[in-house]
Amino acid sequence: LGRVLKVNWSIVQLGLGKNDIGCKGASAIASGLKVNRSLVSVDFRENRAWCRGAAALGQALQVNRSVRDLNLGRNGIRFSGVSALAGALEINTSLFRLDLTGNTLTDSGARRLADTLKINKVMKYLVLDNTEIRSTGALFLCRSLEFNQSIQEIRLCHNHIFVSAKTEISTCDRRKVMKLHA
């Protein structure tokens, strides 16, 4: 599939969810994404990409300018994978929606993404549902909105955010929506 993506310029949407592709498959697809200029949407949820696969996809996002929507939900991604993706988003100028639902980001991953949002000027939607982010991580994300004019919504549903943090988040930046539903 990675080789096909290198030469096929007509595929715009790639739905690979729940195919158990793993790290090696993610790396192969990432190599194709480095040169592909037609693919706009990639659904890679539930493929056990883990951190190495996320790092490979992060490297691809550093040079790919066509992918606008990337779903990496439930791939076993932890801090090192999130950090690689965040590093790519500091450079990437096309991705406007990233879904990391169900990965183990924790507050460290939230902080890394918050630092990236201060730099990234194209991201519009960030879905971080059920990612083990607590109040501290949610506040890092909230405070990053002060520096980011492009974000329209950050979803943090089903995380461990205390009422006191929810109150502060509700006052962060009224032009943006941070969904915190339990």
mmCIF file with all atom_site columns, C-alpha atoms in Angstrom:
data_model
loop_
_atom_site.group_PDB
_atom_site.id
_atom_site.type_symbol
_atom_site.label_atom_id
_atom_site.label_alt_id
_atom_site.label_comp_id
_atom_site.label_asym_id
_atom_site.label_entity_id
_atom_site.label_seq_id
_atom_site.pdbx_PDB_ins_code
_atom_site.Cartn_x
_atom_site.Cartn_y
_atom_site.Cartn_z
_atom_site.occupancy
_atom_site.B_iso_or_equiv
_atom_site.pdbx_formal_charge
_atom_site.auth_seq_id
_atom_site.auth_comp_id
_atom_site.auth_asym_id
_atom_site.auth_atom_id
_atom_site.pdbx_PDB_model_num
ATOM 1   C CA . LEU A 1 1   ? 0.000   0.000  0.000  1.00 0.00 ? 1   LEU A CA 1
ATOM 2   C CA . GLY A 1 2   ? 2.892   2.360  0.727  1.00 0.00 ? 2   GLY A CA 1
ATOM 3   C CA . ARG A 1 3   ? 4.223   1.809  -2.801 1.00 0.00 ? 3   ARG A CA 1
ATOM 4   C CA . VAL A 1 4   ? 0.762   2.389  -4.287 1.00 0.00 ? 4   VAL A CA 1
ATOM 5   C CA . LEU A 1 5   ? 0.461   5.723  -2.452 1.00 0.00 ? 5   LEU A CA 1
ATOM 6   C CA . LYS A 1 6   ? 3.757   6.833  -3.999 1.00 0.00 ? 6   LYS A CA 1
ATOM 7   C CA . VAL A 1 7   ? 2.425   6.510  -7.549 1.00 0.00 ? 7   VAL A CA 1
ATOM 8   C CA . ASN A 1 8   ? -1.368  6.861  -7.274 1.00 0.00 ? 8   ASN A CA 1
ATOM 9   C CA . TRP A 1 9   ? -2.571  10.457 -7.502 1.00 0.00 ? 9   TRP A CA 1
ATOM 10  C CA . SER A 1 10  ? -6.310  9.785  -7.598 1.00 0.00 ? 10  SER A CA 1
ATOM 11  C CA . ILE A 1 11  ? -7.000  8.353  -4.126 1.00 0.00 ? 11  ILE A CA 1
ATOM 12  C CA . VAL A 1 12  ? -8.273  11.145 -1.861 1.00 0.00 ? 12  VAL A CA 1
ATOM 13  C CA . GLN A 1 13  ? -9.647  9.119  1.054  1.00 0.00 ? 13  GLN A CA 1
ATOM 14  C CA . LEU A 1 14  ? -8.067  6.107  2.716  1.00 0.00 ? 14  LEU A CA 1
ATOM 15  C CA . GLY A 1 15  ? -10.142 4.087  5.181  1.00 0.00 ? 15  GLY A CA 1
ATOM 16  C CA . LEU A 1 16  ? -7.940  1.600  6.988  1.00 0.00 ? 16  LEU A CA 1
ATOM 17  C CA . GLY A 1 17  ? -9.664  1.493  10.370 1.00 0.00 ? 17  GLY A CA 1
ATOM 18  C CA . LYS A 1 18  ? -9.607  -1.779 12.357 1.00 0.00 ? 18  LYS A CA 1
ATOM 19  C CA . ASN A 1 19  ? -7.204  -3.669 10.091 1.00 0.00 ? 19  ASN A CA 1
ATOM 20  C CA . ASP A 1 20  ? -4.478  -4.588 12.590 1.00 0.00 ? 20  ASP A CA 1
ATOM 21  C CA . ILE A 1 21  ? -1.833  -3.015 10.361 1.00 0.00 ? 21  ILE A CA 1
ATOM 22  C CA . GLY A 1 22  ? 0.733   -2.519 13.142 1.00 0.00 ? 22  GLY A CA 1
ATOM 23  C CA . CYS A 1 23  ? 3.978   -0.512 13.261 1.00 0.00 ? 23  CYS A CA 1
ATOM 24  C CA . LYS A 1 24  ? 5.492   -1.934 10.067 1.00 0.00 ? 24  LYS A CA 1
ATOM 25  C CA . GLY A 1 25  ? 2.341   -1.282 8.079  1.00 0.00 ? 25  GLY A CA 1
ATOM 26  C CA . ALA A 1 26  ? 2.112   2.246  9.491  1.00 0.00 ? 26  ALA A CA 1
ATOM 27  C CA . SER A 1 27  ? 5.720   2.843  8.468  1.00 0.00 ? 27  SER A CA 1
ATOM 28  C CA . ALA A 1 28  ? 5.033   1.594  4.930  1.00 0.00 ? 28  ALA A CA 1
ATOM 29  C CA . ILE A 1 29  ? 1.996   3.858  4.616  1.00 0.00 ? 29  ILE A CA 1
ATOM 30  C CA . ALA A 1 30  ? 4.019   6.748  6.030  1.00 0.00 ? 30  ALA A CA 1
ATOM 31  C CA . SER A 1 31  ? 6.658   6.279  3.319  1.00 0.00 ? 31  SER A CA 1
ATOM 32  C CA . GLY A 1 32  ? 3.896   6.579  0.714  1.00 0.00 ? 32  GLY A CA 1
ATOM 33  C CA . LEU A 1 33  ? 2.459   9.666  2.400  1.00 0.00 ? 33  LEU A CA 1
ATOM 34  C CA . LYS A 1 34  ? 5.812   11.412 2.109  1.00 0.00 ? 34  LYS A CA 1
ATOM 35  C CA . VAL A 1 35  ? 5.377   11.692 -1.655 1.00 0.00 ? 35  VAL A CA 1
ATOM 36  C CA . ASN A 1 36  ? 1.611   11.396 -2.176 1.00 0.00 ? 36  ASN A CA 1
ATOM 37  C CA . ARG A 1 37  ? -0.110  14.705 -2.979 1.00 0.00 ? 37  ARG A CA 1
ATOM 38  C CA . SER A 1 38  ? -3.718  13.589 -3.509 1.00 0.00 ? 38  SER A CA 1
ATOM 39  C CA . LEU A 1 39  ? -4.725  11.941 -0.231 1.00 0.00 ? 39  LEU A CA 1
ATOM 40  C CA . VAL A 1 40  ? -6.875  14.256 1.906  1.00 0.00 ? 40  VAL A CA 1
ATOM 41  C CA . SER A 1 41  ? -8.329  11.984 4.601  1.00 0.00 ? 41  SER A CA 1
ATOM 42  C CA . VAL A 1 42  ? -6.730  9.022  6.385  1.00 0.00 ? 42  VAL A CA 1
ATOM 43  C CA . ASP A 1 43  ? -8.677  6.857  8.825  1.00 0.00 ? 43  ASP A CA 1
ATOM 44  C CA . PHE A 1 44  ? -6.067  4.764  10.608 1.00 0.00 ? 44  PHE A CA 1
ATOM 45  C CA . ARG A 1 45  ? -7.967  4.086  13.842 1.00 0.00 ? 45  ARG A CA 1
ATOM 46  C CA . GLU A 1 46  ? -7.548  0.852  15.774 1.00 0.00 ? 46  GLU A CA 1
ATOM 47  C CA . ASN A 1 47  ? -4.527  -0.497 13.909 1.00 0.00 ? 47  ASN A CA 1
ATOM 48  C CA . ARG A 1 48  ? -2.006  -0.954 16.722 1.00 0.00 ? 48  ARG A CA 1
ATOM 49  C CA . ALA A 1 49  ? 0.384   1.580  15.220 1.00 0.00 ? 49  ALA A CA 1
ATOM 50  C CA . TRP A 1 50  ? 1.868   2.197  18.685 1.00 0.00 ? 50  TRP A CA 1
ATOM 51  C CA . CYS A 1 51  ? 4.510   4.883  19.156 1.00 0.00 ? 51  CYS A CA 1
ATOM 52  C CA . ARG A 1 52  ? 6.834   3.765  16.348 1.00 0.00 ? 52  ARG A CA 1
ATOM 53  C CA . GLY A 1 53  ? 4.014   3.878  13.814 1.00 0.00 ? 53  GLY A CA 1
ATOM 54  C CA . ALA A 1 54  ? 2.939   7.297  15.084 1.00 0.00 ? 54  ALA A CA 1
ATOM 55  C CA . ALA A 1 55  ? 6.542   8.510  14.816 1.00 0.00 ? 55  ALA A CA 1
ATOM 56  C CA . ALA A 1 56  ? 6.724   7.304  11.193 1.00 0.00 ? 56  ALA A CA 1
ATOM 57  C CA . LEU A 1 57  ? 3.437   9.031  10.386 1.00 0.00 ? 57  LEU A CA 1
ATOM 58  C CA . GLY A 1 58  ? 4.751   12.155 12.125 1.00 0.00 ? 58  GLY A CA 1
ATOM 59  C CA . GLN A 1 59  ? 7.781   12.153 9.839  1.00 0.00 ? 59  GLN A CA 1
ATOM 60  C CA . ALA A 1 60  ? 5.485   11.844 6.832  1.00 0.00 ? 60  ALA A CA 1
ATOM 61  C CA . LEU A 1 61  ? 3.377   14.783 8.036  1.00 0.00 ? 61  LEU A CA 1
ATOM 62  C CA . GLN A 1 62  ? 6.496   16.958 8.096  1.00 0.00 ? 62  GLN A CA 1
ATOM 63  C CA . VAL A 1 63  ? 6.593   16.829 4.291  1.00 0.00 ? 63  VAL A CA 1
ATOM 64  C CA . ASN A 1 64  ? 3.035   15.889 3.258  1.00 0.00 ? 64  ASN A CA 1
ATOM 65  C CA . ARG A 1 65  ? 0.888   18.888 2.336  1.00 0.00 ? 65  ARG A CA 1
ATOM 66  C CA . SER A 1 66  ? -2.308  17.166 1.200  1.00 0.00 ? 66  SER A CA 1
ATOM 67  C CA . VAL A 1 67  ? -3.652  15.291 4.257  1.00 0.00 ? 67  VAL A CA 1
ATOM 68  C CA . ARG A 1 68  ? -6.241  17.447 6.026  1.00 0.00 ? 68  ARG A CA 1
ATOM 69  C CA . ASP A 1 69  ? -7.885  14.885 8.334  1.00 0.00 ? 69  ASP A CA 1
ATOM 70  C CA . LEU A 1 70  ? -6.074  12.130 10.247 1.00 0.00 ? 70  LEU A CA 1
ATOM 71  C CA . ASN A 1 71  ? -7.732  9.673  12.624 1.00 0.00 ? 71  ASN A CA 1
ATOM 72  C CA . LEU A 1 72  ? -5.246  7.790  14.803 1.00 0.00 ? 72  LEU A CA 1
ATOM 73  C CA . GLY A 1 73  ? -7.751  6.828  17.485 1.00 0.00 ? 73  GLY A CA 1
ATOM 74  C CA . ARG A 1 74  ? -7.092  3.765  19.656 1.00 0.00 ? 74  ARG A CA 1
ATOM 75  C CA . ASN A 1 75  ? -3.638  2.903  18.359 1.00 0.00 ? 75  ASN A CA 1
ATOM 76  C CA . GLY A 1 76  ? -1.777  2.448  21.641 1.00 0.00 ? 76  GLY A CA 1
ATOM 77  C CA . ILE A 1 77  ? 0.038   5.762  21.181 1.00 0.00 ? 77  ILE A CA 1
ATOM 78  C CA . ARG A 1 78  ? 1.773   7.132  24.272 1.00 0.00 ? 78  ARG A CA 1
ATOM 79  C CA . PHE A 1 79  ? 3.955   10.182 24.956 1.00 0.00 ? 79  PHE A CA 1
ATOM 80  C CA . SER A 1 80  ? 6.794   9.429  22.502 1.00 0.00 ? 80  SER A CA 1
ATOM 81  C CA . GLY A 1 81  ? 4.321   8.944  19.643 1.00 0.00 ? 81  GLY A CA 1
ATOM 82  C CA . VAL A 1 82  ? 2.363   12.067 20.580 1.00 0.00 ? 82  VAL A CA 1
ATOM 83  C CA . SER A 1 83  ? 5.605   14.005 20.825 1.00 0.00 ? 83  SER A CA 1
ATOM 84  C CA . ALA A 1 84  ? 6.611   12.902 17.306 1.00 0.00 ? 84  ALA A CA 1
ATOM 85  C CA . LEU A 1 85  ? 3.207   13.916 15.944 1.00 0.00 ? 85  LEU A CA 1
ATOM 86  C CA . ALA A 1 86  ? 3.356   17.247 17.772 1.00 0.00 ? 86  ALA A CA 1
ATOM 87  C CA . GLY A 1 87  ? 6.792   17.939 16.296 1.00 0.00 ? 87  GLY A CA 1
ATOM 88  C CA . ALA A 1 88  ? 5.382   17.314 12.827 1.00 0.00 ? 88  ALA A CA 1
ATOM 89  C CA . LEU A 1 89  ? 2.472   19.662 13.485 1.00 0.00 ? 89  LEU A CA 1
ATOM 90  C CA . GLU A 1 90  ? 4.924   22.468 14.230 1.00 0.00 ? 90  GLU A CA 1
ATOM 91  C CA . ILE A 1 91  ? 5.977   22.210 10.568 1.00 0.00 ? 91  ILE A CA 1
ATOM 92  C CA . ASN A 1 92  ? 2.864   20.886 8.811  1.00 0.00 ? 92  ASN A CA 1
ATOM 93  C CA . THR A 1 93  ? 0.653   23.482 7.133  1.00 0.00 ? 93  THR A CA 1
ATOM 94  C CA . SER A 1 94  ? -2.226  21.304 5.898  1.00 0.00 ? 94  SER A CA 1
ATOM 95  C CA . LEU A 1 95  ? -3.605  19.075 8.662  1.00 0.00 ? 95  LEU A CA 1
ATOM 96  C CA . PHE A 1 96  ? -6.628  20.723 10.219 1.00 0.00 ? 96  PHE A CA 1
ATOM 97  C CA . ARG A 1 97  ? -8.216  17.779 12.070 1.00 0.00 ? 97  ARG A CA 1
ATOM 98  C CA . LEU A 1 98  ? -6.437  15.218 14.253 1.00 0.00 ? 98  LEU A CA 1
ATOM 99  C CA . ASP A 1 99  ? -8.232  12.539 16.253 1.00 0.00 ? 99  ASP A CA 1
ATOM 100 C CA . LEU A 1 100 ? -6.220  10.807 18.978 1.00 0.00 ? 100 LEU A CA 1
ATOM 101 C CA . THR A 1 101 ? -9.200  9.344  20.857 1.00 0.00 ? 101 THR A CA 1
ATOM 102 C CA . GLY A 1 102 ? -8.445  6.424  23.145 1.00 0.00 ? 102 GLY A CA 1
ATOM 103 C CA . ASN A 1 103 ? -4.664  6.763  23.186 1.00 0.00 ? 103 ASN A CA 1
ATOM 104 C CA . THR A 1 104 ? -2.744  7.283  26.440 1.00 0.00 ? 104 THR A CA 1
ATOM 105 C CA . LEU A 1 105 ? -1.696  10.927 26.150 1.00 0.00 ? 105 LEU A CA 1
ATOM 106 C CA . THR A 1 106 ? -1.872  11.911 29.830 1.00 0.00 ? 106 THR A CA 1
ATOM 107 C CA . ASP A 1 107 ? -0.961  15.436 30.973 1.00 0.00 ? 107 ASP A CA 1
ATOM 108 C CA . SER A 1 108 ? 2.526   15.163 29.442 1.00 0.00 ? 108 SER A CA 1
ATOM 109 C CA . GLY A 1 109 ? 1.109   14.560 25.977 1.00 0.00 ? 109 GLY A CA 1
ATOM 110 C CA . ALA A 1 110 ? -1.447  17.332 26.472 1.00 0.00 ? 110 ALA A CA 1
ATOM 111 C CA . ARG A 1 111 ? 1.341   19.734 27.413 1.00 0.00 ? 111 ARG A CA 1
ATOM 112 C CA . ARG A 1 112 ? 3.358   18.753 24.319 1.00 0.00 ? 112 ARG A CA 1
ATOM 113 C CA . LEU A 1 113 ? 0.301   19.324 22.107 1.00 0.00 ? 113 LEU A CA 1
ATOM 114 C CA . ALA A 1 114 ? -0.419  22.634 23.865 1.00 0.00 ? 114 ALA A CA 1
ATOM 115 C CA . ASP A 1 115 ? 3.124   23.824 23.092 1.00 0.00 ? 115 ASP A CA 1
ATOM 116 C CA . THR A 1 116 ? 2.559   22.832 19.462 1.00 0.00 ? 116 THR A CA 1
ATOM 117 C CA . LEU A 1 117 ? -0.737  24.713 19.269 1.00 0.00 ? 117 LEU A CA 1
ATOM 118 C CA . LYS A 1 118 ? 1.143   27.888 20.143 1.00 0.00 ? 118 LYS A CA 1
ATOM 119 C CA . ILE A 1 119 ? 3.105   27.432 16.889 1.00 0.00 ? 119 ILE A CA 1
ATOM 120 C CA . ASN A 1 120 ? 0.666   25.643 14.554 1.00 0.00 ? 120 ASN A CA 1
ATOM 121 C CA . LYS A 1 121 ? -1.611  28.083 12.736 1.00 0.00 ? 121 LYS A CA 1
ATOM 122 C CA . VAL A 1 122 ? -3.800  25.671 10.726 1.00 0.00 ? 122 VAL A CA 1
ATOM 123 C CA . MET A 1 123 ? -5.190  23.072 13.165 1.00 0.00 ? 123 MET A CA 1
ATOM 124 C CA . LYS A 1 124 ? -8.929  23.572 13.627 1.00 0.00 ? 124 LYS A CA 1
ATOM 125 C CA . TYR A 1 125 ? -10.158 20.419 15.373 1.00 0.00 ? 125 TYR A CA 1
ATOM 126 C CA . LEU A 1 126 ? -8.319  18.327 17.929 1.00 0.00 ? 126 LEU A CA 1
ATOM 127 C CA . VAL A 1 127 ? -10.145 15.296 19.314 1.00 0.00 ? 127 VAL A CA 1
ATOM 128 C CA . LEU A 1 128 ? -8.660  14.003 22.563 1.00 0.00 ? 128 LEU A CA 1
ATOM 129 C CA . ASP A 1 129 ? -11.555 12.020 24.018 1.00 0.00 ? 129 ASP A CA 1
ATOM 130 C CA . ASN A 1 130 ? -10.699 9.305  26.539 1.00 0.00 ? 130 ASN A CA 1
ATOM 131 C CA . THR A 1 131 ? -6.943  9.991  26.528 1.00 0.00 ? 131 THR A CA 1
ATOM 132 C CA . GLU A 1 132 ? -6.286  9.994  30.293 1.00 0.00 ? 132 GLU A CA 1
ATOM 133 C CA . ILE A 1 133 ? -5.767  13.751 30.352 1.00 0.00 ? 133 ILE A CA 1
ATOM 134 C CA . ARG A 1 134 ? -6.386  15.289 33.755 1.00 0.00 ? 134 ARG A CA 1
ATOM 135 C CA . SER A 1 135 ? -7.075  18.845 34.866 1.00 0.00 ? 135 SER A CA 1
ATOM 136 C CA . THR A 1 136 ? -3.461  19.981 34.475 1.00 0.00 ? 136 THR A CA 1
ATOM 137 C CA . GLY A 1 137 ? -3.264  18.832 30.854 1.00 0.00 ? 137 GLY A CA 1
ATOM 138 C CA . ALA A 1 138 ? -6.638  20.360 30.028 1.00 0.00 ? 138 ALA A CA 1
ATOM 139 C CA . LEU A 1 139 ? -5.457  23.693 31.449 1.00 0.00 ? 139 LEU A CA 1
ATOM 140 C CA . PHE A 1 140 ? -2.272  23.560 29.348 1.00 0.00 ? 140 PHE A CA 1
ATOM 141 C CA . LEU A 1 141 ? -4.453  23.118 26.246 1.00 0.00 ? 141 LEU A CA 1
ATOM 142 C CA . CYS A 1 142 ? -6.802  25.875 27.344 1.00 0.00 ? 142 CYS A CA 1
ATOM 143 C CA . ARG A 1 143 ? -3.994  28.369 27.883 1.00 0.00 ? 143 ARG A CA 1
ATOM 144 C CA . SER A 1 144 ? -2.466  27.567 24.483 1.00 0.00 ? 144 SER A CA 1
ATOM 145 C CA . LEU A 1 145 ? -5.602  28.971 22.832 1.00 0.00 ? 145 LEU A CA 1
ATOM 146 C CA . GLU A 1 146 ? -4.411  32.439 23.747 1.00 0.00 ? 146 GLU A CA 1
ATOM 147 C CA . PHE A 1 147 ? -1.699  32.026 21.096 1.00 0.00 ? 147 PHE A CA 1
ATOM 148 C CA . ASN A 1 148 ? -3.722  30.133 18.491 1.00 0.00 ? 148 ASN A CA 1
ATOM 149 C CA . GLN A 1 149 ? -6.302  31.795 16.253 1.00 0.00 ? 149 GLN A CA 1
ATOM 150 C CA . SER A 1 150 ? -7.113  28.752 14.100 1.00 0.00 ? 150 SER A CA 1
ATOM 151 C CA . ILE A 1 151 ? -8.403  26.215 16.662 1.00 0.00 ? 151 ILE A CA 1
ATOM 152 C CA . GLN A 1 152 ? -12.182 26.016 16.644 1.00 0.00 ? 152 GLN A CA 1
ATOM 153 C CA . GLU A 1 153 ? -12.686 22.993 18.877 1.00 0.00 ? 153 GLU A CA 1
ATOM 154 C CA . ILE A 1 154 ? -10.733 20.779 21.262 1.00 0.00 ? 154 ILE A CA 1
ATOM 155 C CA . ARG A 1 155 ? -12.680 17.779 22.496 1.00 0.00 ? 155 ARG A CA 1
ATOM 156 C CA . LEU A 1 156 ? -11.713 16.316 25.846 1.00 0.00 ? 156 LEU A CA 1
ATOM 157 C CA . CYS A 1 157 ? -14.725 14.126 26.593 1.00 0.00 ? 157 CYS A CA 1
ATOM 158 C CA . HIS A 1 158 ? -14.321 11.217 29.023 1.00 0.00 ? 158 HIS A CA 1
ATOM 159 C CA . ASN A 1 159 ? -11.132 12.449 30.662 1.00 0.00 ? 159 ASN A CA 1
ATOM 160 C CA . HIS A 1 160 ? -10.407 13.121 34.352 1.00 0.00 ? 160 HIS A CA 1
ATOM 161 C CA . ILE A 1 161 ? -10.975 16.867 34.621 1.00 0.00 ? 161 ILE A CA 1
ATOM 162 C CA . PHE A 1 162 ? -12.051 18.353 37.956 1.00 0.00 ? 162 PHE A CA 1
ATOM 163 C CA . VAL A 1 163 ? -14.912 20.838 38.266 1.00 0.00 ? 163 VAL A CA 1
ATOM 164 C CA . SER A 1 164 ? -12.521 23.632 39.295 1.00 0.00 ? 164 SER A CA 1
ATOM 165 C CA . ALA A 1 165 ? -10.533 23.171 36.080 1.00 0.00 ? 165 ALA A CA 1
ATOM 166 C CA . LYS A 1 166 ? -13.741 23.029 34.028 1.00 0.00 ? 166 LYS A CA 1
ATOM 167 C CA . THR A 1 167 ? -14.694 26.414 35.436 1.00 0.00 ? 167 THR A CA 1
ATOM 168 C CA . GLU A 1 168 ? -11.356 27.952 34.388 1.00 0.00 ? 168 GLU A CA 1
ATOM 169 C CA . ILE A 1 169 ? -11.552 26.293 30.987 1.00 0.00 ? 169 ILE A CA 1
ATOM 170 C CA . SER A 1 170 ? -15.010 27.741 30.392 1.00 0.00 ? 170 SER A CA 1
ATOM 171 C CA . THR A 1 171 ? -13.484 31.233 30.650 1.00 0.00 ? 171 THR A CA 1
ATOM 172 C CA . CYS A 1 172 ? -10.352 30.593 28.546 1.00 0.00 ? 172 CYS A CA 1
ATOM 173 C CA . ASP A 1 173 ? -11.284 31.919 25.156 1.00 0.00 ? 173 ASP A CA 1
ATOM 174 C CA . ARG A 1 174 ? -14.960 32.230 24.367 1.00 0.00 ? 174 ARG A CA 1
ATOM 175 C CA . ARG A 1 175 ? -14.333 32.181 20.608 1.00 0.00 ? 175 ARG A CA 1
ATOM 176 C CA . LYS A 1 176 ? -13.215 28.570 20.859 1.00 0.00 ? 176 LYS A CA 1
ATOM 177 C CA . VAL A 1 177 ? -14.998 25.517 22.160 1.00 0.00 ? 177 VAL A CA 1
ATOM 178 C CA . MET A 1 178 ? -13.456 22.994 24.500 1.00 0.00 ? 178 MET A CA 1
ATOM 179 C CA . LYS A 1 179 ? -15.918 20.134 24.906 1.00 0.00 ? 179 LYS A CA 1
ATOM 180 C CA . LEU A 1 180 ? -15.502 18.493 28.286 1.00 0.00 ? 180 LEU A CA 1
ATOM 181 C CA . HIS A 1 181 ? -18.551 16.281 28.618 1.00 0.00 ? 181 HIS A CA 1
ATOM 182 C CA . ALA A 1 182 ? -18.162 13.309 30.912 1.00 0.00 ? 182 ALA A CA 1
#
